[in-house]
Amino acid sequence: PAASLLYPYGLDQHDQKNPKLDDGTSKKVSLTVPFTFYGKKYQNLYVNNNGVISFDSRVNQYTPDPFPLADGRPFVAPYWGDVDNVLGGDVFYRETTDPTLLARITKNINQYFPKIPYTATWAFVATWDHVAYYGSTTNKGNTFQAVLTTNTETSFIILNYWDIQWTTGAASDGDPETGLGGTPAHAGFNSGDETNFYNIPGSQTEAIINITETSNVNVPGRWVFQVDDFKVTGVPTETPKAADNNNCWL
C-alpha cells in the first residue's frame, strides 16, 4: 500500500490550487482553528511554491538557507528548493475536518506516538504534485506533502515524500538536465526564535534525494513531529536498516 503514504489530494478533494508562477505563493490562508507551532498560535499561513509552508509572511526565496534563519521567519519546509510550477506540476492545499481523513490521521499519530492521547479535529493538507524545478530541461518532478493537524491543544506535522527526482534548480547552481548539484533542497522546521529548529538529515546535501527512504517513524518517506512544543526526536525507533549513514536520524 505504498500509495497510501499520501493522504488524498487534488481538485476532487476540493483543494485550492496555487497560481502557475515561479517563486509564487498561495493567497493568505486564514485558518478556522489556530495552529500552535513552537508555543505560538498562528491563524494565517501561506503555501509557497518553493516547498515551504510559512506562518504570517510569504517566502519567495528559492535557494534554501540552513536553519535557524537569522531573520526569524517561522515555517516548515517539507522540501525547500526552487520549484517552478510553470514548467510542470501543481501545488494543492485545503483546510479540512473530513471525518474519514481525520480518522486516518488520528490512527497514524496514535501508532507513532502511543503515549500521547490524540484525536485529530482539524487538518491542513498541502501537496506538491510532480512539481518541476527552475530551469529544467527535463520532465522530472517531485511529489511530496505536508499535513498540519491539531486537536486545538497538541499539534503535529506529517511530512510525506512520495517521489523525489530532483534536488536543485538552475538558479541555485543545479544542472538543468539532472536537477542535481549546486545548493540542494532543505527539509525541516524553523520556529523563528533562533533556538528551536530541526534540519532533517541529508538537507542541503545530495543525500536529500533519498528522503523517500528515510523516516523517524519507521515508515520510509514519512517524518512526523509534535510541534506545539519543541520536540524533535519524534518517537523511539530502530535505526533504519541501510547500507549508508544517510538513513540514520538523531
PDB file of C-alpha atoms in Angstrom:
ATOM      1  CA  PRO A   1       0.000   0.000   0.000  1.00  0.00           C
ATOM      2  CA  ALA A   2       2.797   2.434  -0.823  1.00  0.00           C
ATOM      3  CA  ALA A   3       0.373   4.842  -2.471  1.00  0.00           C
ATOM      4  CA  SER A   4      -1.346   5.255   0.889  1.00  0.00           C
ATOM      5  CA  LEU A   5       1.679   7.222   2.110  1.00  0.00           C
ATOM      6  CA  LEU A   6      -0.020  10.303   0.644  1.00  0.00           C
ATOM      7  CA  TYR A   7      -3.302  11.486   2.073  1.00  0.00           C
ATOM      8  CA  PRO A   8      -5.936  12.234  -0.597  1.00  0.00           C
ATOM      9  CA  TYR A   9      -5.418  15.480  -2.511  1.00  0.00           C
ATOM     10  CA  GLY A  10      -6.443  17.224  -5.710  1.00  0.00           C
ATOM     11  CA  LEU A  11      -9.419  19.027  -7.150  1.00  0.00           C
ATOM     12  CA  ASP A  12     -11.747  16.128  -6.328  1.00  0.00           C
ATOM     13  CA  GLN A  13     -10.866  16.743  -2.669  1.00  0.00           C
ATOM     14  CA  HIS A  14     -11.918  20.398  -3.112  1.00  0.00           C
ATOM     15  CA  ASP A  15      -8.310  21.537  -2.885  1.00  0.00           C
ATOM     16  CA  GLN A  16      -7.306  25.049  -3.841  1.00  0.00           C
ATOM     17  CA  LYS A  17      -4.531  25.268  -6.435  1.00  0.00           C
ATOM     18  CA  ASN A  18      -1.660  27.770  -6.428  1.00  0.00           C
ATOM     19  CA  PRO A  19      -1.183  30.071  -9.425  1.00  0.00           C
ATOM     20  CA  LYS A  20       1.337  28.997 -12.079  1.00  0.00           C
ATOM     21  CA  LEU A  21       4.038  31.452 -11.067  1.00  0.00           C
ATOM     22  CA  ASP A  22       7.748  30.949 -10.469  1.00  0.00           C
ATOM     23  CA  ASP A  23       8.506  31.668  -6.782  1.00  0.00           C
ATOM     24  CA  GLY A  24       4.767  32.222  -6.269  1.00  0.00           C
ATOM     25  CA  THR A  25       2.637  31.554  -3.206  1.00  0.00           C
ATOM     26  CA  SER A  26      -0.953  30.921  -2.269  1.00  0.00           C
ATOM     27  CA  LYS A  27      -3.143  33.770  -1.145  1.00  0.00           C
ATOM     28  CA  LYS A  28      -3.125  34.330   2.611  1.00  0.00           C
ATOM     29  CA  VAL A  29      -4.983  31.387   4.143  1.00  0.00           C
ATOM     30  CA  SER A  30      -6.960  32.319   7.259  1.00  0.00           C
ATOM     31  CA  LEU A  31      -7.337  29.208   9.384  1.00  0.00           C
ATOM     32  CA  THR A  32     -10.615  28.406  11.134  1.00  0.00           C
ATOM     33  CA  VAL A  33      -8.615  26.904  14.013  1.00  0.00           C
ATOM     34  CA  PRO A  34      -5.361  28.364  15.381  1.00  0.00           C
ATOM     35  CA  PHE A  35      -2.348  26.129  14.818  1.00  0.00           C
ATOM     36  CA  THR A  36       0.242  26.073  17.610  1.00  0.00           C
ATOM     37  CA  PHE A  37       3.776  25.966  16.268  1.00  0.00           C
ATOM     38  CA  TYR A  38       6.553  26.035  18.859  1.00  0.00           C
ATOM     39  CA  GLY A  39       4.479  27.685  21.564  1.00  0.00           C
ATOM     40  CA  LYS A  40       2.864  30.352  19.367  1.00  0.00           C
ATOM     41  CA  LYS A  41      -0.631  30.254  17.929  1.00  0.00           C
ATOM     42  CA  TYR A  42      -0.922  31.143  14.234  1.00  0.00           C
ATOM     43  CA  GLN A  43      -4.145  31.880  12.394  1.00  0.00           C
ATOM     44  CA  ASN A  44      -2.675  32.680   8.953  1.00  0.00           C
ATOM     45  CA  LEU A  45      -0.326  30.795   6.674  1.00  0.00           C
ATOM     46  CA  TYR A  46       0.933  30.700   3.097  1.00  0.00           C
ATOM     47  CA  VAL A  47       1.648  27.682   0.916  1.00  0.00           C
ATOM     48  CA  ASN A  48       4.723  28.734  -1.032  1.00  0.00           C
ATOM     49  CA  ASN A  49       5.517  27.084  -4.356  1.00  0.00           C
ATOM     50  CA  ASN A  50       9.151  26.603  -3.313  1.00  0.00           C
ATOM     51  CA  GLY A  51       8.298  23.823  -0.874  1.00  0.00           C
ATOM     52  CA  VAL A  52       7.575  25.880   2.243  1.00  0.00           C
ATOM     53  CA  ILE A  53       4.541  26.487   4.458  1.00  0.00           C
ATOM     54  CA  SER A  54       5.104  29.775   6.267  1.00  0.00           C
ATOM     55  CA  PHE A  55       3.223  31.490   9.066  1.00  0.00           C
ATOM     56  CA  ASP A  56       2.221  35.157   8.773  1.00  0.00           C
ATOM     57  CA  SER A  57       4.535  36.055   5.861  1.00  0.00           C
ATOM     58  CA  ARG A  58       5.317  34.723   2.380  1.00  0.00           C
ATOM     59  CA  VAL A  59       8.572  33.019   1.437  1.00  0.00           C
ATOM     60  CA  ASN A  60       9.598  33.688  -2.169  1.00  0.00           C
ATOM     61  CA  GLN A  61      13.244  32.733  -1.608  1.00  0.00           C
ATOM     62  CA  TYR A  62      14.279  29.869  -3.877  1.00  0.00           C
ATOM     63  CA  THR A  63      17.752  28.875  -2.657  1.00  0.00           C
ATOM     64  CA  PRO A  64      17.374  27.423   0.852  1.00  0.00           C
ATOM     65  CA  ASP A  65      19.292  28.551   3.921  1.00  0.00           C
ATOM     66  CA  PRO A  66      20.129  26.205   6.789  1.00  0.00           C
ATOM     67  CA  PHE A  67      18.113  26.589   9.983  1.00  0.00           C
ATOM     68  CA  PRO A  68      17.998  28.549  12.224  1.00  0.00           C
ATOM     69  CA  LEU A  69      17.320  31.524   9.994  1.00  0.00           C
ATOM     70  CA  ALA A  70      18.719  34.847  11.119  1.00  0.00           C
ATOM     71  CA  ASP A  71      15.556  36.746  10.167  1.00  0.00           C
ATOM     72  CA  GLY A  72      13.281  34.718  12.398  1.00  0.00           C
ATOM     73  CA  ARG A  73      10.675  33.599   9.852  1.00  0.00           C
ATOM     74  CA  PRO A  74       8.629  30.745  11.337  1.00  0.00           C
ATOM     75  CA  PHE A  75       7.974  27.999   8.823  1.00  0.00           C
ATOM     76  CA  VAL A  76       8.027  24.343   7.967  1.00  0.00           C
ATOM     77  CA  ALA A  77       9.978  23.282   4.908  1.00  0.00           C
ATOM     78  CA  PRO A  78       8.785  19.948   3.545  1.00  0.00           C
ATOM     79  CA  TYR A  79      11.218  20.355   0.629  1.00  0.00           C
ATOM     80  CA  TRP A  80      12.571  23.891   0.205  1.00  0.00           C
ATOM     81  CA  GLY A  81      14.007  24.210  -3.275  1.00  0.00           C
ATOM     82  CA  ASP A  82      13.444  26.151  -6.492  1.00  0.00           C
ATOM     83  CA  VAL A  83      10.126  24.782  -7.701  1.00  0.00           C
ATOM     84  CA  ASP A  84       8.782  26.113 -10.998  1.00  0.00           C
ATOM     85  CA  ASN A  85       5.165  25.036 -11.434  1.00  0.00           C
ATOM     86  CA  VAL A  86       5.032  26.944 -14.729  1.00  0.00           C
ATOM     87  CA  LEU A  87       7.267  24.226 -16.186  1.00  0.00           C
ATOM     88  CA  GLY A  88       5.294  21.415 -14.580  1.00  0.00           C
ATOM     89  CA  GLY A  89       3.217  20.205 -11.679  1.00  0.00           C
ATOM     90  CA  ASP A  90       0.694  21.707  -9.283  1.00  0.00           C
ATOM     91  CA  VAL A  91       0.586  22.873  -5.685  1.00  0.00           C
ATOM     92  CA  PHE A  92      -2.639  21.982  -3.871  1.00  0.00           C
ATOM     93  CA  TYR A  93      -3.936  22.781  -0.395  1.00  0.00           C
ATOM     94  CA  ARG A  94      -7.033  22.610   1.756  1.00  0.00           C
ATOM     95  CA  GLU A  95      -8.233  23.011   5.304  1.00  0.00           C
ATOM     96  CA  THR A  96     -10.414  20.076   6.322  1.00  0.00           C
ATOM     97  CA  THR A  97     -12.485  18.468   9.053  1.00  0.00           C
ATOM     98  CA  ASP A  98     -13.437  15.479   6.890  1.00  0.00           C
ATOM     99  CA  PRO A  99     -14.155  12.633   9.359  1.00  0.00           C
ATOM    100  CA  THR A 100     -12.603   9.915   7.191  1.00  0.00           C
ATOM    101  CA  LEU A 101      -9.334  11.794   6.785  1.00  0.00           C
ATOM    102  CA  LEU A 102      -9.209  12.839  10.454  1.00  0.00           C
ATOM    103  CA  ALA A 103      -9.747   9.218  11.496  1.00  0.00           C
ATOM    104  CA  ARG A 104      -6.848   8.106   9.318  1.00  0.00           C
ATOM    105  CA  ILE A 105      -4.573  10.859  10.668  1.00  0.00           C
ATOM    106  CA  THR A 106      -5.604  10.001  14.248  1.00  0.00           C
ATOM    107  CA  LYS A 107      -4.815   6.326  13.663  1.00  0.00           C
ATOM    108  CA  ASN A 108      -1.359   7.221  12.296  1.00  0.00           C
ATOM    109  CA  ILE A 109      -0.488   9.608  15.134  1.00  0.00           C
ATOM    110  CA  ASN A 110      -1.671   7.084  17.756  1.00  0.00           C
ATOM    111  CA  GLN A 111       0.516   4.465  16.111  1.00  0.00           C
ATOM    112  CA  TYR A 112       3.629   6.665  16.119  1.00  0.00           C
ATOM    113  CA  PHE A 113       3.034   8.361  19.483  1.00  0.00           C
ATOM    114  CA  PRO A 114       1.192   5.777  21.607  1.00  0.00           C
ATOM    115  CA  LYS A 115       1.837   7.627  24.866  1.00  0.00           C
ATOM    116  CA  ILE A 116       0.193  10.859  23.702  1.00  0.00           C
ATOM    117  CA  PRO A 117      -3.625  10.775  23.760  1.00  0.00           C
ATOM    118  CA  TYR A 118      -4.651  12.360  20.468  1.00  0.00           C
ATOM    119  CA  THR A 119      -7.741  12.654  18.316  1.00  0.00           C
ATOM    120  CA  ALA A 120      -7.388  14.968  15.326  1.00  0.00           C
ATOM    121  CA  THR A 121     -10.164  17.548  14.998  1.00  0.00           C
ATOM    122  CA  TRP A 122      -8.649  19.591  12.160  1.00  0.00           C
ATOM    123  CA  ALA A 123      -6.090  19.232   9.389  1.00  0.00           C
ATOM    124  CA  PHE A 124      -4.436  21.292   6.689  1.00  0.00           C
ATOM    125  CA  VAL A 125      -3.113  19.332   3.714  1.00  0.00           C
ATOM    126  CA  ALA A 126      -0.639  20.817   1.217  1.00  0.00           C
ATOM    127  CA  THR A 127       0.634  18.711  -1.682  1.00  0.00           C
ATOM    128  CA  TRP A 128       3.267  19.444  -4.305  1.00  0.00           C
ATOM    129  CA  ASP A 129       2.279  17.187  -7.201  1.00  0.00           C
ATOM    130  CA  HIS A 130       5.053  16.323  -9.695  1.00  0.00           C
ATOM    131  CA  VAL A 131       6.475  19.863  -9.497  1.00  0.00           C
ATOM    132  CA  ALA A 132       9.319  20.826 -11.818  1.00  0.00           C
ATOM    133  CA  TYR A 133      12.485  22.735 -10.930  1.00  0.00           C
ATOM    134  CA  TYR A 134      13.522  26.145 -12.231  1.00  0.00           C
ATOM    135  CA  GLY A 135      15.491  25.947 -15.474  1.00  0.00           C
ATOM    136  CA  SER A 136      14.532  22.317 -16.056  1.00  0.00           C
ATOM    137  CA  THR A 137      15.094  20.824 -19.490  1.00  0.00           C
ATOM    138  CA  THR A 138      13.500  17.508 -18.430  1.00  0.00           C
ATOM    139  CA  ASN A 139      10.139  16.255 -17.189  1.00  0.00           C
ATOM    140  CA  LYS A 140      11.480  15.369 -13.734  1.00  0.00           C
ATOM    141  CA  GLY A 141       9.039  16.134 -10.935  1.00  0.00           C
ATOM    142  CA  ASN A 142       8.823  15.907  -7.149  1.00  0.00           C
ATOM    143  CA  THR A 143       5.715  14.795  -5.262  1.00  0.00           C
ATOM    144  CA  PHE A 144       5.581  15.481  -1.526  1.00  0.00           C
ATOM    145  CA  GLN A 145       3.077  16.563   1.089  1.00  0.00           C
ATOM    146  CA  ALA A 146       2.795  18.330   4.435  1.00  0.00           C
ATOM    147  CA  VAL A 147      -0.111  17.787   6.817  1.00  0.00           C
ATOM    148  CA  LEU A 148      -0.694  20.050   9.803  1.00  0.00           C
ATOM    149  CA  THR A 149      -3.100  18.623  12.377  1.00  0.00           C
ATOM    150  CA  THR A 150      -4.334  19.616  15.829  1.00  0.00           C
ATOM    151  CA  ASN A 151      -6.893  18.784  18.496  1.00  0.00           C
ATOM    152  CA  THR A 152      -6.648  22.504  19.495  1.00  0.00           C
ATOM    153  CA  GLU A 153      -4.013  21.695  22.137  1.00  0.00           C
ATOM    154  CA  THR A 154      -1.492  19.284  20.668  1.00  0.00           C
ATOM    155  CA  SER A 155      -0.136  19.878  17.158  1.00  0.00           C
ATOM    156  CA  PHE A 156       1.616  17.530  14.773  1.00  0.00           C
ATOM    157  CA  ILE A 157       3.120  17.882  11.311  1.00  0.00           C
ATOM    158  CA  ILE A 158       3.350  14.891   8.989  1.00  0.00           C
ATOM    159  CA  LEU A 159       5.728  15.124   6.027  1.00  0.00           C
ATOM    160  CA  ASN A 160       5.253  12.606   3.203  1.00  0.00           C
ATOM    161  CA  TYR A 161       7.804  12.090   0.431  1.00  0.00           C
ATOM    162  CA  TRP A 162       6.354  10.020  -2.397  1.00  0.00           C
ATOM    163  CA  ASP A 163       8.633  10.691  -5.375  1.00  0.00           C
ATOM    164  CA  ILE A 164      11.746  12.890  -5.319  1.00  0.00           C
ATOM    165  CA  GLN A 165      13.562  13.176  -8.666  1.00  0.00           C
ATOM    166  CA  TRP A 166      15.457  16.437  -8.301  1.00  0.00           C
ATOM    167  CA  THR A 167      17.235  18.440  -5.590  1.00  0.00           C
ATOM    168  CA  THR A 168      18.220  21.776  -7.111  1.00  0.00           C
ATOM    169  CA  GLY A 169      17.013  24.441  -9.518  1.00  0.00           C
ATOM    170  CA  ALA A 170      19.312  26.032 -12.094  1.00  0.00           C
ATOM    171  CA  ALA A 171      19.420  29.394 -10.248  1.00  0.00           C
ATOM    172  CA  SER A 172      20.774  27.536  -7.194  1.00  0.00           C
ATOM    173  CA  ASP A 173      23.635  26.250  -9.373  1.00  0.00           C
ATOM    174  CA  GLY A 174      21.855  22.995 -10.200  1.00  0.00           C
ATOM    175  CA  ASP A 175      22.298  21.216 -13.505  1.00  0.00           C
ATOM    176  CA  PRO A 176      19.344  21.985 -15.860  1.00  0.00           C
ATOM    177  CA  GLU A 177      19.453  18.444 -17.249  1.00  0.00           C
ATOM    178  CA  THR A 178      19.685  16.483 -13.982  1.00  0.00           C
ATOM    179  CA  GLY A 179      18.221  18.815 -11.342  1.00  0.00           C
ATOM    180  CA  LEU A 180      21.187  17.897  -9.123  1.00  0.00           C
ATOM    181  CA  GLY A 181      24.257  19.665  -7.730  1.00  0.00           C
ATOM    182  CA  GLY A 182      24.516  23.265  -6.520  1.00  0.00           C
ATOM    183  CA  THR A 183      22.715  24.015  -3.244  1.00  0.00           C
ATOM    184  CA  PRO A 184      20.300  21.097  -2.759  1.00  0.00           C
ATOM    185  CA  ALA A 185      16.888  21.325  -1.148  1.00  0.00           C
ATOM    186  CA  HIS A 186      16.348  21.672   2.579  1.00  0.00           C
ATOM    187  CA  ALA A 187      13.803  19.962   4.820  1.00  0.00           C
ATOM    188  CA  GLY A 188      12.951  20.799   8.403  1.00  0.00           C
ATOM    189  CA  PHE A 189      11.435  23.336  10.771  1.00  0.00           C
ATOM    190  CA  ASN A 190      12.321  26.840  11.867  1.00  0.00           C
ATOM    191  CA  SER A 191      10.496  28.212  14.912  1.00  0.00           C
ATOM    192  CA  GLY A 192      11.577  31.810  14.373  1.00  0.00           C
ATOM    193  CA  ASP A 193      13.231  32.152  17.802  1.00  0.00           C
ATOM    194  CA  GLU A 194      16.726  31.177  16.563  1.00  0.00           C
ATOM    195  CA  THR A 195      16.845  28.428  19.200  1.00  0.00           C
ATOM    196  CA  ASN A 196      14.279  25.842  18.197  1.00  0.00           C
ATOM    197  CA  PHE A 197      14.792  24.345  14.766  1.00  0.00           C
ATOM    198  CA  TYR A 198      15.327  20.993  13.122  1.00  0.00           C
ATOM    199  CA  ASN A 199      17.127  20.002   9.951  1.00  0.00           C
ATOM    200  CA  ILE A 200      16.121  16.628   8.524  1.00  0.00           C
ATOM    201  CA  PRO A 201      19.303  14.618   7.921  1.00  0.00           C
ATOM    202  CA  GLY A 202      20.601  14.972   4.375  1.00  0.00           C
ATOM    203  CA  SER A 203      19.263  18.514   3.970  1.00  0.00           C
ATOM    204  CA  GLN A 204      21.289  20.667   1.597  1.00  0.00           C
ATOM    205  CA  THR A 205      23.377  17.665   0.568  1.00  0.00           C
ATOM    206  CA  GLU A 206      22.973  15.376  -2.412  1.00  0.00           C
ATOM    207  CA  ALA A 207      21.591  12.781   0.060  1.00  0.00           C
ATOM    208  CA  ILE A 208      18.291  14.682   0.316  1.00  0.00           C
ATOM    209  CA  ILE A 209      17.149  12.882  -2.835  1.00  0.00           C
ATOM    210  CA  ASN A 210      16.930   9.760  -0.644  1.00  0.00           C
ATOM    211  CA  ILE A 211      14.350  11.310   1.706  1.00  0.00           C
ATOM    212  CA  THR A 212      11.770   8.889   0.283  1.00  0.00           C
ATOM    213  CA  GLU A 213      13.747   6.163   2.090  1.00  0.00           C
ATOM    214  CA  THR A 214      14.267   7.835   5.475  1.00  0.00           C
ATOM    215  CA  SER A 215      11.921   8.276   8.413  1.00  0.00           C
ATOM    216  CA  ASN A 216      11.685   8.900  12.138  1.00  0.00           C
ATOM    217  CA  VAL A 217       8.594   6.670  12.471  1.00  0.00           C
ATOM    218  CA  ASN A 218       9.771   3.554  10.599  1.00  0.00           C
ATOM    219  CA  VAL A 219       7.661   4.392   7.543  1.00  0.00           C
ATOM    220  CA  PRO A 220      10.019   5.112   4.615  1.00  0.00           C
ATOM    221  CA  GLY A 221       9.294   8.560   3.200  1.00  0.00           C
ATOM    222  CA  ARG A 222       7.403   9.823   6.252  1.00  0.00           C
ATOM    223  CA  TRP A 223       8.611  12.137   9.013  1.00  0.00           C
ATOM    224  CA  VAL A 224       6.292  13.103  11.874  1.00  0.00           C
ATOM    225  CA  PHE A 225       6.835  15.690  14.587  1.00  0.00           C
ATOM    226  CA  GLN A 226       4.940  17.064  17.537  1.00  0.00           C
ATOM    227  CA  VAL A 227       5.290  20.817  17.076  1.00  0.00           C
ATOM    228  CA  ASP A 228       3.176  22.592  19.693  1.00  0.00           C
ATOM    229  CA  ASP A 229       6.248  22.460  21.935  1.00  0.00           C
ATOM    230  CA  PHE A 230       9.753  21.835  20.719  1.00  0.00           C
ATOM    231  CA  LYS A 231      10.284  18.090  20.453  1.00  0.00           C
ATOM    232  CA  VAL A 232      12.408  16.936  17.556  1.00  0.00           C
ATOM    233  CA  THR A 233      13.066  13.298  18.255  1.00  0.00           C
ATOM    234  CA  GLY A 234       9.646  12.077  17.279  1.00  0.00           C
ATOM    235  CA  VAL A 235       9.283   8.529  18.543  1.00  0.00           C
ATOM    236  CA  PRO A 236      11.913   5.987  19.527  1.00  0.00           C
ATOM    237  CA  THR A 237      12.603   3.764  16.555  1.00  0.00           C
ATOM    238  CA  GLU A 238      15.257   1.395  15.463  1.00  0.00           C
ATOM    239  CA  THR A 239      17.724   2.975  13.106  1.00  0.00           C
ATOM    240  CA  PRO A 240      16.507   2.075   9.609  1.00  0.00           C
ATOM    241  CA  LYS A 241      18.499  -0.813   8.213  1.00  0.00           C
ATOM    242  CA  ALA A 242      20.501   0.697   5.410  1.00  0.00           C
ATOM    243  CA  ALA A 243      23.896   0.410   3.848  1.00  0.00           C
ATOM    244  CA  ASP A 244      24.823   4.027   4.453  1.00  0.00           C
ATOM    245  CA  ASN A 245      24.594   6.600   7.223  1.00  0.00           C
ATOM    246  CA  ASN A 246      22.267   8.943   5.347  1.00  0.00           C
ATOM    247  CA  ASN A 247      19.329   6.952   6.653  1.00  0.00           C
ATOM    248  CA  CYS A 248      20.140   7.426  10.327  1.00  0.00           C
ATOM    249  CA  TRP A 249      18.434  10.089  12.371  1.00  0.00           C
ATOM    250  CA  LEU A 250      19.266  11.727  15.654  1.00  0.00           C
TER     251      LEU A 250
END
